[in-house]
Amino acid sequence: LAKITQPISMDSYEGQEVNITCSHNNIATNDYITWYQQFPSQGPRFIIQGYKTKVTNEVASLFIPADRKSSTLSLPRVSLSDTAVYYCLVGERSGGGADGLTFGKGTHLIIQP
Amino acid sequence: NAGVTQTPKFRVLKTGQSMTLLCAQDMNHEYMYWYRQDPGMGLRLIHYSVGEGTTAKGEVPDGYNVSRLKKQNFLLGLESAAPSQTSVYFCASSYLLAGGTSNEQYFGPGTRLTVT
């Protein structure tokens, strides 16, 4: 299983760009990197997924360096509603199984006015 | 579509009692998962299923059993509950991309279980 490390908490302000980094030194060749957002009393919600370089969608960007030992979730111009816990997930989900899926312990992002 | 639903939302058990948590999805997803979430521990995979009639162990399977008799349902059973199984349980499902992989999982709202 991949060993995943991410900061326990981060603070920022409305309108700022926030970058959350996840470390996964023993990531396997076939592993993808996925980020989820979770609000209190709700299930996690998918944000973005990538394998290498950069991926961007309407809510976030994901930067993955060439060695893939870390990844950075970038949230542009955050608002108060972005206050949540963000989880990094590493693993392969293919027809062969899912027992390699590993979540990080989560980063509690607090956005202040 | 209701997405992923979980029954019940809350439950209190005494040590040694048994119960079954039900997860249902209406998205025709192949993969289904059961996780537990404990403070400071993130989400840990208990069991998962890659299709109807199949199940496999995840990271923390001890003390739990699962069944996937129908594609849309995934049941998690606790035969003899212990206080260490006090947790929030999440079910999730995901689709299989042709020729690829996907970690985009759709989660249910969770079941809060307390074992006294």
PDB file of C-alpha atoms in Angstrom, chain A residues 1 30 32-34 36 38 41-46 49 87 89-99 101-106, chain B residues 31 33 35 37 40-45 48 50 57-59 90 94-97 100-110 112:
ATOM      1  CA  LEU A   1       0.000   0.000   0.000  1.00  0.00           C
ATOM      2  CA  ASN A  30      -0.145   1.885 -12.299  1.00  0.00           C
ATOM      3  CA  TYR A  32      -3.602   7.127 -10.152  1.00  0.00           C
ATOM      4  CA  ILE A  33      -3.875  10.125  -7.823  1.00  0.00           C
ATOM      5  CA  THR A  34      -7.348  11.316  -6.915  1.00  0.00           C
ATOM      6  CA  TYR A  36     -11.848  14.233  -2.722  1.00  0.00           C
ATOM      7  CA  GLN A  38     -15.683  16.170   2.368  1.00  0.00           C
ATOM      8  CA  SER A  41     -21.792  14.737   8.011  1.00  0.00           C
ATOM      9  CA  GLN A  42     -21.479  14.012   4.283  1.00  0.00           C
ATOM     10  CA  GLY A  43     -19.670  11.474   2.164  1.00  0.00           C
ATOM     11  CA  PRO A  44     -16.558  12.514   0.231  1.00  0.00           C
ATOM     12  CA  ARG A  45     -17.052  14.013  -3.204  1.00  0.00           C
ATOM     13  CA  PHE A  46     -14.705  13.547  -6.188  1.00  0.00           C
ATOM     14  CA  GLN A  49      -7.888  12.715 -10.845  1.00  0.00           C
ATOM     15  CA  TYR A  87      -8.346  13.728   0.917  1.00  0.00           C
ATOM     16  CA  LEU A  89      -6.244   8.889  -2.720  1.00  0.00           C
ATOM     17  CA  VAL A  90      -3.571   6.803  -4.392  1.00  0.00           C
ATOM     18  CA  GLY A  91      -4.113   3.476  -6.055  1.00  0.00           C
ATOM     19  CA  GLU A  92      -5.165   1.535  -9.061  1.00  0.00           C
ATOM     20  CA  ARG A  93      -8.760   0.701  -9.718  1.00  0.00           C
ATOM     21  CA  SER A  94      -8.978  -1.624 -12.645  1.00  0.00           C
ATOM     22  CA  GLY A  95     -10.589  -4.883 -13.449  1.00  0.00           C
ATOM     23  CA  GLY A  96      -8.021  -6.625 -11.333  1.00  0.00           C
ATOM     24  CA  GLY A  97      -9.184  -5.268  -8.006  1.00  0.00           C
ATOM     25  CA  ALA A  98      -9.000  -2.345  -5.628  1.00  0.00           C
ATOM     26  CA  ASP A  99      -7.078  -3.547  -2.605  1.00  0.00           C
ATOM     27  CA  LEU A 101      -6.471   1.981  -2.753  1.00  0.00           C
ATOM     28  CA  THR A 102      -5.126   4.152   0.078  1.00  0.00           C
ATOM     29  CA  PHE A 103      -6.543   7.414   1.383  1.00  0.00           C
ATOM     30  CA  GLY A 104      -4.448   9.991   3.146  1.00  0.00           C
ATOM     31  CA  LYS A 105      -5.631  11.153   6.563  1.00  0.00           C
ATOM     32  CA  GLY A 106      -7.043  14.369   5.141  1.00  0.00           C
TER      33      GLY A 106
ATOM     34  CA  TYR B  31     -17.544  -1.558  -8.321  1.00  0.00           C
ATOM     35  CA  TYR B  33     -16.836  -0.418  -1.582  1.00  0.00           C
ATOM     36  CA  TYR B  35     -15.043   2.164   4.164  1.00  0.00           C
ATOM     37  CA  GLN B  37     -13.846   6.602   8.885  1.00  0.00           C
ATOM     38  CA  GLY B  40      -7.554  11.261  12.471  1.00  0.00           C
ATOM     39  CA  MET B  41      -7.458   8.050  10.428  1.00  0.00           C
ATOM     40  CA  GLY B  42      -9.034   9.080   7.138  1.00  0.00           C
ATOM     41  CA  LEU B  43     -10.969   6.447   5.225  1.00  0.00           C
ATOM     42  CA  ARG B  44      -9.920   2.816   5.352  1.00  0.00           C
ATOM     43  CA  LEU B  45     -11.196   0.216   2.934  1.00  0.00           C
ATOM     44  CA  TYR B  48     -15.012  -4.203  -1.943  1.00  0.00           C
ATOM     45  CA  VAL B  50     -15.813  -5.784  -8.562  1.00  0.00           C
ATOM     46  CA  LYS B  57     -10.860  -7.910   1.348  1.00  0.00           C
ATOM     47  CA  GLY B  58      -9.537  -4.423   1.760  1.00  0.00           C
ATOM     48  CA  GLU B  59      -7.183  -2.954   4.325  1.00  0.00           C
ATOM     49  CA  PHE B  90     -19.340   4.880   4.073  1.00  0.00           C
ATOM     50  CA  SER B  94     -17.644   3.489  -9.202  1.00  0.00           C
ATOM     51  CA  TYR B  95     -17.802   2.648 -12.876  1.00  0.00           C
ATOM     52  CA  LEU B  96     -15.386   0.716 -15.026  1.00  0.00           C
ATOM     53  CA  LEU B  97     -13.942   2.678 -17.926  1.00  0.00           C
ATOM     54  CA  GLY B 100      -8.815   2.247 -18.374  1.00  0.00           C
ATOM     55  CA  THR B 101      -9.173   2.836 -14.691  1.00  0.00           C
ATOM     56  CA  SER B 102     -11.147   5.263 -12.640  1.00  0.00           C
ATOM     57  CA  ASN B 103     -10.946   6.244  -9.016  1.00  0.00           C
ATOM     58  CA  GLU B 104     -13.993   8.484  -9.256  1.00  0.00           C
ATOM     59  CA  GLN B 105     -16.092   7.018  -6.510  1.00  0.00           C
ATOM     60  CA  TYR B 106     -19.597   8.125  -5.553  1.00  0.00           C
ATOM     61  CA  PHE B 107     -20.146   8.019  -1.814  1.00  0.00           C
ATOM     62  CA  GLY B 108     -23.252   7.542   0.253  1.00  0.00           C
ATOM     63  CA  PRO B 109     -24.145   9.782   3.214  1.00  0.00           C
ATOM     64  CA  GLY B 110     -22.712   7.412   5.801  1.00  0.00           C
ATOM     65  CA  ARG B 112     -22.906   6.363  12.227  1.00  0.00           C
TER      66      ARG B 112
END
